[in-house]
Amino acid sequence: MPRTALRSAALLAPLLGLAAPSHADVAQREGLNLNSFTQAGPVAAHVLLRSGQNPRVLVAFPAGNSGVGLWFDRLATPADWRMTTPARALTTTDARGRPLHGVSFTASIRTPHLAIKRALLTSVRVLRDYQALGTAPAELDTPVQAHRVDLVWARDRLDGAPGYRLTVHLDRGTLSGTTLNAAPDGNITVTVTAFTGETPLTPFAPGTLLDASAAADPQARAALQFLSYHEKFLAGSWRFLTYFGRDTLMSVRLLMPALQPEAVETGLRSVLERLSGEGKVAHEEDIGEFAVLDHRRAGDATSSAPTYDYKMVDSPFLLAPVAAAWLVDDARGRARAQAFLAQRVGEQRLGDALVSNARFVIARARPFARDPRWLNLVSLAKGMDAGEWRDSNDGLGGGRYPYDINAVLVPAALQSIDAMARAGLLAPYLKPADTASFADLTTMATTWSAHAPVLFAQTVPADAARDAIRRYATQVGVSAAPALAAAGNAPTRYTAIALDAAGKPVPIENSDDGFAMLFGHPAAAALDIAGDTIARPFPAGLMTGVGMLVANPVFASPALQTRFGPNAYHGTVIWSWQQALVAAGLARQLARSDLPAATCASLRATQASLWRAIDASRSVQSSELWSWRYQDGRYRIAAFGESGADADESNAAQLWSTVYLAVKRPAATGCGNR
């Protein structure tokens, strides 16, 4: 079983009240990756050493979402990196006396030769694209300066701003051009020093991020600390080391019970200040050199202003439910709500931005509210294969109308806007033309809640379900017996992941009922179906011995099944935050006092099953996602990205995977704590 990838470096530990780790604890493996995190003063850096036959060295900086990377030619035999000296924070200056911040560390690998294939010093976005596609803009090429035992790459940013520097000093071995050769003992040992000139972010001081209720989990605390800054939260490292709207909103919502008020408002403010003119939530920002590249492609060679991506469809409907959870439902936020919304970002107040989003939600929800047919649902943007959290090309199996957006988030957004309006929070920011739009929010929400979910409801006859379970279990190499026992002789009911372009349900079992449980008020029958889907053993449902899957194509066509395997980014894999979403949703539903005893008992059983799965995957909990292997009659964790067939690799530290600091195993029994 791989060990989780996150341990704070010695300089990060004092910030968290932890003992400084020994050298052996500084870098930890997850699959092929060795990860180390440093945060001290103006320096924050993630060092990642990738072992195997395609070795790689990356240093990613939160400052400007910048980084440096070294890719090496493929090795004949796999080799493992070892970090022999931990990363230490450094500050220096470039040739013009401008500050550079970075780290230096020593690492060793046992292989005859390491031939450098590509060096890149630029935005993490470019590093990410190069890793996935093998291409990078030619204008970023940086000539190497070779000395006796040193290789040095250095350049300014494309617009002349302070740039980047990377030095590889050969401690043991010899240098032939840009090929590192082993010393007589077979090892190559290097000291790597990496710098960025991007402006550092401002980390939260000790004691200002979490309150006393947060779990005492050093691993999750270290991850959250590394990803949290007064300017914004970062989605994950190394690949998503900047603002992402959906990730921020979901993380703030799930962490809210344990976050200090200023931290909650940092997340909300970062979303509000990046809204489009029509009120859409920005999905991702391009900053630093990637923003420079954006402007150059658009014909503006001088600008480095951030650019924003608004293509995601779910994020605009998440803002109001998360904002209302703080500004209306939480006593701490309620006391601060008016002052928070009155804050200005440039010429606009935060309340003005929130109302612009409310207008967008209402306008988009009105067609279905007037005529509840599937054609009036919220669809993905034209020409896009993704638009919500399952944002890979195959994540929705070709679906165009996602379940989570239409059955849950749209009605939840309408209800939340109504709650904020009734609390008087929106009045200072409304215009006379808003009166009619904001008058019938309850009716609109009721229509969506009554008519949208049924469009995704699926029923599979008992015999057909059992046949499908047997076939798929054989296909993926797992035992069918537990799944067949759980399925029994009754029809299988579940919620389709989406509707396709013709309004036909895409038959993929999925974990998105977690959204309904966290943001909605489902009927008992819907909760019974959701609980069964989550708790039934795979491939009847989503549960495995190493976590809850986010998708299960057992009832799909063979062609669709091949797109949802354990090597697919949104296939039969486990995402940490989705388990937390369901855990928080179950706790919320079990706090109700209006559910039948049978539903309460079923949800309690589902909750117990889920927490067993969470406990079984603690070692990778801070990671973005993981996969599995079935061996000797049991499931085993497999790091996502470890297999050459995997679609991508998992981030070692993911913002919404830290939410277990607030999402904890419940102690109460029964519904409504009765």
XYZ file of C-alpha atoms in Angstrom:
674
model
C 0.000 0.000 0.000
C 1.500 3.393 -0.921
C 2.136 5.833 1.858
C 0.526 9.222 1.599
C 2.558 11.852 -0.125
C 2.401 14.712 2.320
C 4.700 15.563 5.169
C 5.639 19.142 5.949
C 9.282 20.067 5.661
C 11.112 21.042 8.825
C 10.350 24.716 8.212
C 6.606 24.090 7.923
C 6.302 22.059 11.113
C 6.669 24.954 13.605
C 3.832 26.819 11.887
C 1.548 23.913 12.709
C 2.771 23.300 16.209
C 4.433 20.038 15.149
C 7.798 18.623 15.942
C 10.275 19.064 13.106
C 10.395 15.812 11.121
C 13.555 13.829 10.650
C 15.109 13.611 7.205
C 13.357 10.273 6.655
C 9.985 11.936 7.222
C 10.505 14.965 5.007
C 9.724 13.304 1.684
C 7.080 10.610 1.432
C 6.122 8.374 -1.444
C 2.826 8.029 -3.211
C 3.172 5.559 -6.029
C 6.094 6.685 -8.167
C 6.193 10.192 -6.684
C 8.334 11.422 -3.795
C 6.885 14.666 -2.410
C 8.214 17.310 -0.046
C 6.590 20.599 0.972
C 8.319 23.715 2.345
C 6.674 26.888 3.639
C 8.768 29.514 5.433
C 8.440 33.296 5.230
C 8.177 34.315 1.562
C 9.007 30.786 0.359
C 6.479 28.088 -0.415
C 7.481 25.187 -2.632
C 6.475 21.639 -3.506
C 9.332 19.375 -4.574
C 8.297 16.287 -6.530
C 10.710 13.568 -7.632
C 9.204 10.964 -9.956
C 10.800 7.526 -10.043
C 10.328 4.646 -12.475
C 11.404 4.502 -16.088
C 10.429 8.120 -16.843
C 12.133 10.100 -14.084
C 11.271 13.731 -13.480
C 12.128 16.552 -11.075
C 9.595 19.326 -10.419
C 9.543 22.286 -8.068
C 6.173 24.067 -7.990
C 5.654 27.449 -6.298
C 2.317 28.935 -5.184
C 3.768 32.345 -6.083
C 2.417 33.083 -9.533
C 1.565 29.406 -10.054
C 5.154 29.074 -11.259
C 7.625 26.229 -11.359
C 10.593 24.496 -12.893
C 10.774 20.999 -14.303
C 13.360 18.552 -15.597
C 12.318 15.585 -17.704
C 14.793 12.786 -18.461
C 14.989 10.221 -21.247
C 13.330 6.891 -20.594
C 15.427 4.448 -18.574
C 15.915 0.816 -19.511
C 15.364 -0.185 -15.871
C 13.167 1.618 -13.304
C 15.070 3.666 -10.740
C 14.019 5.283 -7.462
C 14.804 8.778 -6.238
C 15.846 9.341 -2.626
C 15.903 12.785 -1.027
C 19.108 12.741 1.004
C 18.941 16.343 2.254
C 15.582 18.051 2.877
C 14.519 21.138 1.013
C 15.493 24.403 2.677
C 14.113 27.851 1.901
C 16.379 30.390 0.189
C 16.126 33.985 -1.014
C 18.543 35.574 -3.493
C 18.467 38.172 -6.273
C 18.600 38.028 -10.044
C 21.147 39.840 -12.228
C 19.248 43.107 -11.765
C 19.008 42.821 -8.002
C 15.366 41.746 -7.898
C 14.370 39.160 -5.266
C 14.047 35.483 -6.088
C 12.614 32.952 -3.616
C 13.128 29.216 -3.735
C 14.520 26.020 -2.258
C 17.568 23.791 -2.417
C 17.721 20.041 -1.738
C 19.884 17.023 -2.444
C 18.621 13.850 -4.098
C 20.115 10.590 -5.301
C 19.075 7.999 -7.870
C 20.706 4.673 -8.712
C 20.992 4.428 -12.493
C 23.919 4.462 -14.959
C 22.830 7.613 -16.782
C 20.284 10.409 -16.636
C 19.970 12.236 -19.944
C 18.026 15.499 -19.706
C 15.262 15.596 -22.298
C 13.665 18.938 -21.443
C 14.020 21.721 -18.924
C 11.134 24.158 -18.425
C 11.095 27.242 -16.205
C 7.690 28.908 -16.403
C 4.083 28.564 -15.254
C 2.831 25.352 -13.664
C 0.141 25.429 -16.355
C 2.856 24.975 -18.980
C 4.514 22.203 -16.946
C 1.140 20.508 -16.615
C 0.457 20.718 -20.332
C 3.929 19.460 -21.188
C 3.482 16.492 -18.866
C 0.169 15.622 -20.530
C 0.892 16.499 -24.159
C 4.670 16.609 -24.509
C 4.673 20.094 -26.031
C 5.488 23.598 -24.779
C 5.751 27.014 -26.468
C 9.113 27.395 -28.203
C 9.501 30.922 -26.824
C 9.983 29.417 -23.363
C 13.110 27.484 -24.356
C 15.946 28.379 -22.012
C 19.554 27.646 -23.000
C 21.590 25.695 -20.497
C 24.872 27.005 -19.121
C 27.117 23.993 -18.530
C 30.065 24.169 -16.168
C 32.301 21.434 -14.811
C 29.757 19.993 -12.397
C 26.861 22.429 -12.820
C 23.967 22.908 -15.192
C 22.243 26.288 -14.933
C 19.068 27.584 -16.579
C 17.985 31.176 -15.926
C 15.780 33.744 -17.628
C 13.415 36.620 -17.035
C 9.700 36.172 -17.483
C 8.602 36.821 -21.069
C 7.476 40.346 -20.201
C 10.752 41.199 -18.485
C 9.484 40.681 -14.937
C 11.642 38.671 -12.504
C 11.766 35.127 -13.779
C 13.245 31.780 -12.851
C 16.507 30.023 -12.090
C 17.316 26.310 -11.878
C 20.716 24.870 -10.942
C 21.691 21.198 -10.903
C 24.975 20.633 -9.095
C 26.455 17.154 -9.559
C 27.672 15.967 -6.157
C 28.469 12.395 -7.187
C 28.988 11.289 -10.772
C 30.246 12.900 -13.959
C 28.750 15.246 -16.507
C 28.782 14.686 -20.283
C 26.972 17.574 -21.925
C 23.505 17.363 -20.342
C 23.813 13.700 -19.376
C 24.510 12.804 -15.751
C 26.608 9.665 -15.313
C 26.771 7.531 -12.185
C 29.681 7.467 -9.759
C 31.538 4.151 -9.265
C 28.982 3.112 -6.642
C 26.214 3.327 -9.279
C 24.525 6.419 -7.853
C 23.938 9.888 -9.235
C 23.634 12.533 -6.514
C 22.603 16.096 -7.281
C 21.827 19.277 -5.390
C 18.941 21.076 -7.053
C 18.305 24.763 -6.427
C 15.176 26.370 -7.868
C 13.924 29.965 -7.698
C 10.966 32.015 -8.862
C 10.659 35.771 -9.117
C 6.863 35.779 -8.799
C 5.364 37.751 -5.894
C 4.902 35.530 -2.818
C 1.448 34.956 -1.384
C 0.586 35.705 2.251
C 0.109 32.558 4.367
C -2.188 32.436 7.361
C -0.335 32.951 10.631
C -0.429 30.137 13.203
C -3.804 29.921 14.917
C -5.690 32.045 12.357
C -6.773 29.377 9.879
C -8.566 26.743 11.976
C -10.469 26.889 15.229
C -10.294 24.547 18.209
C -12.865 22.159 16.740
C -10.615 21.086 13.853
C -9.337 17.522 13.894
C -5.790 16.994 15.139
C -4.615 15.520 11.851
C -1.082 16.772 11.118
C -1.146 15.479 7.564
C -4.348 17.322 6.627
C -3.326 20.417 8.578
C -0.023 20.581 6.731
C -1.771 20.222 3.366
C -4.326 22.905 4.195
C -1.642 25.250 5.509
C 0.368 24.900 2.306
C -2.684 25.630 0.134
C -4.169 28.522 2.158
C -3.289 32.201 1.722
C -4.977 35.488 2.535
C -5.326 36.196 -1.176
C -7.006 32.871 -2.028
C -7.014 29.128 -1.494
C -5.103 26.959 -3.968
C -6.817 23.906 -5.425
C -3.993 21.363 -5.258
C -0.328 20.672 -5.744
C 1.428 20.271 -7.979
C -0.912 20.524 -10.953
C -3.545 23.006 -9.754
C -1.524 25.417 -7.644
C -3.823 28.420 -7.959
C -7.457 29.536 -7.591
C -10.235 27.231 -8.792
C -13.787 28.405 -8.138
C -15.542 25.083 -7.596
C -12.731 23.722 -5.436
C -12.764 26.849 -3.295
C -16.528 26.804 -2.780
C -16.796 23.102 -1.966
C -13.785 23.217 0.348
C -15.048 26.276 2.200
C -18.472 24.671 2.614
C -17.130 21.393 3.986
C -14.423 23.024 6.123
C -16.725 25.797 7.349
C -17.398 24.336 10.831
C -13.654 24.323 11.586
C -12.449 27.437 9.744
C -11.880 30.775 11.406
C -14.275 33.476 10.077
C -11.536 35.322 8.197
C -10.595 32.125 6.376
C -14.202 31.461 5.310
C -14.484 35.006 4.026
C -11.168 34.752 2.193
C -12.649 31.917 0.154
C -15.941 33.688 -0.545
C -14.206 36.978 -1.357
C -11.829 35.304 -3.806
C -14.817 33.899 -5.705
C -16.855 37.111 -5.657
C -14.009 39.301 -6.887
C -13.444 36.996 -9.892
C -17.058 36.863 -11.123
C -17.730 37.689 -14.752
C -19.796 40.719 -15.613
C -22.897 38.544 -15.877
C -22.306 36.838 -12.520
C -20.577 33.601 -13.540
C -18.038 32.036 -11.188
C -14.509 31.790 -12.600
C -13.358 28.208 -12.886
C -9.602 28.759 -13.098
C -7.320 31.754 -13.327
C -4.303 32.197 -15.577
C -1.662 34.233 -13.784
C 2.070 34.835 -14.022
C 3.700 33.796 -17.273
C 0.664 31.844 -18.438
C -1.336 35.095 -18.361
C 1.448 36.737 -20.385
C 1.106 33.935 -22.950
C -2.685 34.418 -23.016
C -2.331 38.116 -23.784
C 0.321 37.516 -26.439
C -1.966 35.074 -28.214
C -4.682 37.731 -28.089
C -2.362 40.313 -29.648
C -1.431 42.214 -26.479
C 2.281 41.734 -25.896
C 2.520 43.938 -22.817
C -0.153 42.765 -20.371
C 0.268 40.271 -17.529
C -3.203 40.827 -16.034
C -4.896 37.607 -14.851
C -7.341 35.980 -17.245
C -10.247 33.808 -16.177
C -12.019 30.749 -17.524
C -15.832 30.704 -17.172
C -16.629 27.497 -19.064
C -17.746 25.423 -16.049
C -21.515 25.245 -15.670
C -21.868 24.056 -12.070
C -19.887 26.761 -10.272
C -22.408 29.623 -10.671
C -25.011 27.480 -8.891
C -22.664 26.621 -6.018
C -21.984 30.177 -4.898
C -25.379 30.994 -3.352
C -25.688 27.746 -1.325
C -22.202 28.199 0.129
C -22.682 31.914 0.758
C -26.018 31.295 2.501
C -24.495 28.562 4.657
C -22.174 31.233 6.054
C -24.165 34.464 5.883
C -27.524 33.016 7.026
C -27.104 29.611 8.656
C -23.875 30.103 10.626
C -24.180 32.441 13.633
C -20.578 33.635 13.185
C -21.149 34.573 9.570
C -24.578 36.040 10.229
C -23.039 38.518 12.675
C -20.503 39.604 10.059
C -22.700 39.376 6.945
C -23.596 43.033 6.381
C -20.043 44.248 6.907
C -18.662 41.523 4.658
C -21.016 42.280 1.771
C -20.308 46.016 2.083
C -16.586 45.498 1.443
C -15.371 46.928 -1.832
C -13.276 45.334 -4.528
C -12.407 48.230 -6.783
C -15.600 50.080 -7.658
C -17.878 47.177 -6.700
C -19.144 45.963 -3.349
C -19.115 42.243 -2.626
C -22.887 42.430 -2.224
C -23.193 43.801 -5.760
C -21.199 40.818 -7.045
C -23.357 38.359 -5.103
C -26.541 39.858 -6.536
C -25.110 39.693 -10.060
C -24.670 35.955 -9.548
C -28.236 35.718 -8.200
C -29.548 37.396 -11.334
C -27.647 34.927 -13.504
C -29.027 31.931 -11.573
C -32.607 33.179 -11.732
C -32.428 33.921 -15.446
C -30.974 30.497 -16.231
C -33.498 28.691 -14.008
C -36.587 30.429 -15.371
C -37.145 28.393 -18.596
C -37.475 25.071 -16.741
C -39.496 26.693 -13.966
C -41.992 27.838 -16.594
C -41.931 24.636 -18.650
C -40.310 21.676 -16.839
C -39.112 19.635 -19.809
C -35.631 18.169 -20.192
C -34.850 20.555 -23.067
C -35.034 23.426 -20.572
C -32.513 21.932 -18.169
C -29.035 23.415 -17.721
C -26.690 21.877 -20.274
C -22.976 21.893 -20.864
C -21.680 24.745 -22.985
C -21.853 24.148 -26.712
C -18.789 22.310 -27.965
C -17.716 21.280 -24.455
C -17.576 17.697 -23.146
C -17.270 18.837 -19.515
C -18.828 21.479 -17.327
C -19.005 20.265 -13.746
C -16.685 18.522 -11.300
C -16.356 15.445 -13.538
C -14.432 17.655 -15.918
C -12.580 15.098 -18.027
C -13.796 14.423 -21.561
C -15.388 11.105 -20.535
C -16.497 12.127 -17.048
C -20.194 12.259 -17.947
C -20.112 9.444 -20.494
C -21.249 11.762 -23.251
C -23.941 13.370 -21.122
C -25.033 16.948 -21.755
C -27.371 17.642 -18.814
C -25.632 16.710 -15.524
C -27.641 15.297 -12.638
C -25.842 17.228 -9.898
C -26.452 20.628 -11.479
C -30.061 20.145 -12.476
C -31.497 17.958 -9.737
C -29.610 19.573 -6.859
C -27.607 22.739 -7.401
C -30.132 24.829 -9.329
C -32.967 24.400 -6.797
C -30.481 24.781 -3.920
C -29.214 28.044 -5.417
C -32.755 29.403 -5.784
C -33.610 28.476 -2.205
C -30.380 30.047 -0.919
C -30.921 33.294 -2.809
C -34.409 33.428 -1.330
C -33.032 32.838 2.188
C -30.481 35.639 1.824
C -33.127 37.975 0.428
C -35.543 37.197 3.272
C -32.739 37.901 5.756
C -32.432 41.378 4.274
C -28.868 40.849 3.115
C -29.477 41.541 -0.572
C -31.737 44.595 -0.264
C -28.930 47.227 -0.384
C -27.739 45.810 -3.701
C -31.025 45.218 -5.550
C -32.375 47.426 -8.305
C -36.079 48.175 -8.941
C -36.004 45.776 -11.898
C -35.097 42.926 -9.530
C -38.397 43.042 -7.641
C -40.333 40.712 -9.929
C -37.443 38.268 -10.407
C -36.868 37.812 -6.693
C -40.582 37.471 -5.877
C -41.213 33.888 -6.977
C -38.006 32.101 -5.984
C -39.824 29.616 -3.762
C -42.159 28.569 -6.582
C -39.264 28.232 -9.008
C -37.247 26.105 -6.562
C -40.251 23.873 -5.878
C -40.753 23.241 -9.599
C -37.107 22.305 -10.082
C -37.093 20.029 -7.020
C -40.281 18.260 -8.101
C -39.576 17.775 -11.801
C -35.818 17.636 -12.404
C -34.740 14.629 -10.280
C -37.307 12.250 -11.792
C -35.728 12.738 -15.228
C -32.611 10.942 -13.953
C -34.313 8.104 -12.021
C -33.383 4.622 -13.250
C -34.787 1.152 -12.497
C -33.167 -2.117 -13.600
C -35.257 -5.325 -13.252
C -33.812 -7.809 -10.784
C -32.802 -10.500 -13.302
C -31.207 -7.979 -15.646
C -29.338 -6.380 -12.766
C -27.951 -9.695 -11.544
C -26.818 -10.663 -15.046
C -25.098 -7.309 -15.508
C -23.346 -7.621 -12.140
C -22.023 -11.092 -12.983
C -20.740 -10.016 -16.402
C -19.060 -6.854 -15.191
C -17.494 -8.518 -12.145
C -15.887 -11.073 -14.448
C -14.759 -8.335 -16.813
C -12.981 -6.297 -14.114
C -11.729 -9.285 -12.145
C -13.561 -8.904 -8.839
C -15.819 -11.247 -6.893
C -19.503 -10.955 -7.772
C -20.782 -12.731 -4.664
C -21.011 -9.765 -2.227
C -22.614 -7.605 -4.907
C -25.174 -10.258 -5.833
C -26.049 -10.806 -2.202
C -26.611 -7.081 -1.709
C -28.661 -6.747 -4.888
C -30.986 -9.556 -3.837
C -34.076 -10.236 -5.912
C -35.435 -6.710 -6.025
C -35.043 -4.205 -8.888
C -31.984 -1.936 -8.659
C -32.767 1.771 -8.534
C -30.194 4.506 -8.980
C -29.724 8.002 -10.396
C -28.243 8.450 -13.877
C -25.133 10.590 -14.064
C -26.585 12.817 -16.798
C -28.952 13.010 -19.757
C -27.482 12.860 -23.238
C -28.198 15.256 -26.110
C -31.485 13.434 -26.834
C -32.625 13.548 -23.212
C -31.806 9.872 -22.620
C -30.256 8.968 -19.230
C -26.583 7.967 -19.234
C -26.676 4.709 -17.195
C -23.756 5.251 -14.821
C -24.170 4.794 -11.079
C -22.467 7.696 -9.349
C -21.673 9.423 -6.075
C -23.424 12.721 -6.859
C -26.294 11.962 -4.507
C -23.867 13.425 -1.977
C -24.759 16.868 -3.325
C -28.439 16.163 -2.745
C -27.777 15.124 0.840
C -25.599 18.168 1.616
C -27.581 20.862 -0.192
C -31.104 19.463 -0.478
C -34.031 18.001 1.449
C -34.674 14.702 -0.390
C -37.716 12.579 0.260
C -37.226 9.365 2.215
C -37.573 7.234 -0.930
C -34.787 9.183 -2.661
C -32.552 8.799 0.379
C -33.197 5.058 0.434
C -32.035 4.791 -3.194
C -29.004 6.995 -2.610
C -27.971 5.019 0.478
C -28.280 1.713 -1.363
C -26.184 2.952 -4.299
C -23.431 4.175 -2.004
C -23.283 1.216 0.364
C -23.776 -1.756 -1.943
C -20.567 -3.630 -2.767
C -19.107 -2.953 -6.193
C -20.182 -3.775 -8.844
C -23.760 -3.651 -7.527
C -23.000 -0.240 -6.044
C -20.080 2.037 -5.267
C -18.443 0.546 -2.175
C -15.059 -1.182 -2.209
C -12.663 -2.124 0.535
C -10.531 0.949 -0.174
C -13.182 3.597 -0.637
C -16.367 4.711 -2.350
C -16.114 4.854 -6.122
C -17.304 7.992 -7.897
C -18.726 6.015 -10.839
C -19.818 2.484 -11.698
C -20.728 1.578 -15.316
C -22.163 -1.851 -14.488
C -25.416 -1.120 -16.362
C -23.790 0.712 -19.271
C -22.893 -0.589 -22.722
C -19.515 -2.315 -23.166
C -18.236 0.695 -25.092
C -19.153 3.026 -22.252
C -17.750 0.668 -19.631
C -14.285 0.913 -21.172
C -14.312 4.681 -20.548
C -14.994 4.284 -16.807
C -12.277 1.894 -15.647
C -9.888 2.254 -12.686
C -7.420 4.141 -14.882
C -9.942 6.851 -15.875
C -9.798 10.178 -14.038
C -13.514 10.018 -13.224
C -14.003 6.288 -13.644
C -14.144 3.509 -11.052
C -11.782 5.462 -8.776
C -12.034 7.044 -5.343
C -11.921 10.819 -4.836
C -11.228 11.824 -1.241
C -13.515 14.847 -1.200
C -16.440 12.894 -2.632
C -16.296 10.548 0.360
C -16.281 13.626 2.611
C -19.193 15.154 0.697
C -21.288 12.029 1.249
C -20.209 11.820 4.904
C -21.252 15.427 5.524
C -24.478 14.901 3.595
C -25.386 11.793 5.559
C -24.782 13.624 8.834
C -27.031 16.468 7.679
C -29.854 14.139 6.668
C -29.578 12.124 9.866
C -30.076 15.336 11.843
C -33.616 15.549 10.422
C -36.577 14.546 12.574
C -39.042 13.921 9.742
C -37.656 10.678 8.296
C -39.200 7.214 8.816
C -37.385 4.866 11.160
C -36.557 2.490 8.313
C -34.866 5.260 6.330
C -32.937 6.328 9.422
C -31.695 2.783 9.959
C -30.699 2.451 6.304
C -28.794 5.741 6.331
C -27.027 4.741 9.548
C -25.888 1.509 7.908
C -24.675 3.455 4.873
C -22.853 5.879 7.153
C -21.100 3.041 8.983
C -20.060 1.452 5.689
C -18.731 4.758 4.369
C -16.665 5.468 7.473
C -15.129 2.002 7.324
C -14.045 2.863 3.790
C -12.705 6.240 4.912
C -10.713 4.566 7.670
C -9.307 2.047 5.190
C -7.994 4.848 2.966
C -6.512 7.173 5.597
C -3.032 6.711 4.140
C -3.999 8.550 0.939
C -6.702 10.811 2.338
C -4.934 14.107 1.503
C -4.412 13.016 -2.096
C -6.700 14.068 -4.896
C -7.817 10.558 -5.819
C -6.648 6.968 -5.912
C -7.380 3.750 -7.738
C -7.408 0.086 -6.701
C -6.214 -3.391 -7.547
C -8.053 -6.585 -6.636
C -5.676 -9.268 -5.376
C -6.140 -12.376 -3.253
C -9.821 -11.661 -2.737
C -9.438 -8.081 -1.496
C -9.127 -4.525 -2.746
C -5.800 -2.750 -2.410
C -5.027 0.949 -2.846
C -3.140 1.888 -6.008
C -1.809 5.421 -6.452
C -3.505 7.076 -9.405
C -0.847 7.826 -11.997
C 1.369 4.945 -10.908
C 0.230 2.857 -13.859
C 1.333 3.878 -17.313
C -2.282 3.361 -18.402
C -3.670 5.915 -15.945
C -5.096 9.028 -17.558
C -3.187 11.404 -15.293
C -1.586 11.534 -11.863
C -3.051 12.527 -8.521
C -2.088 15.680 -6.664
C -0.310 14.872 -3.413
C -2.045 17.743 -1.612
C -5.592 18.635 -2.619
C -7.581 21.424 -0.966
C -10.891 19.605 -0.838
C -9.201 16.474 0.476
C -8.349 18.334 3.711
C -12.013 18.698 4.652
C -11.846 15.812 7.133
C -10.525 18.435 9.520
C -14.198 19.419 9.825
C -16.016 16.319 8.509
C -15.699 13.856 11.367
C -17.130 10.522 12.357
C -20.510 11.231 14.031
C -21.264 10.054 17.532
C -25.069 10.416 17.499
C -27.425 7.573 16.646
C -30.827 7.640 14.997
C -32.399 10.561 13.128
C -32.647 13.898 14.848
C -30.302 12.442 17.500
C -33.180 10.430 18.852
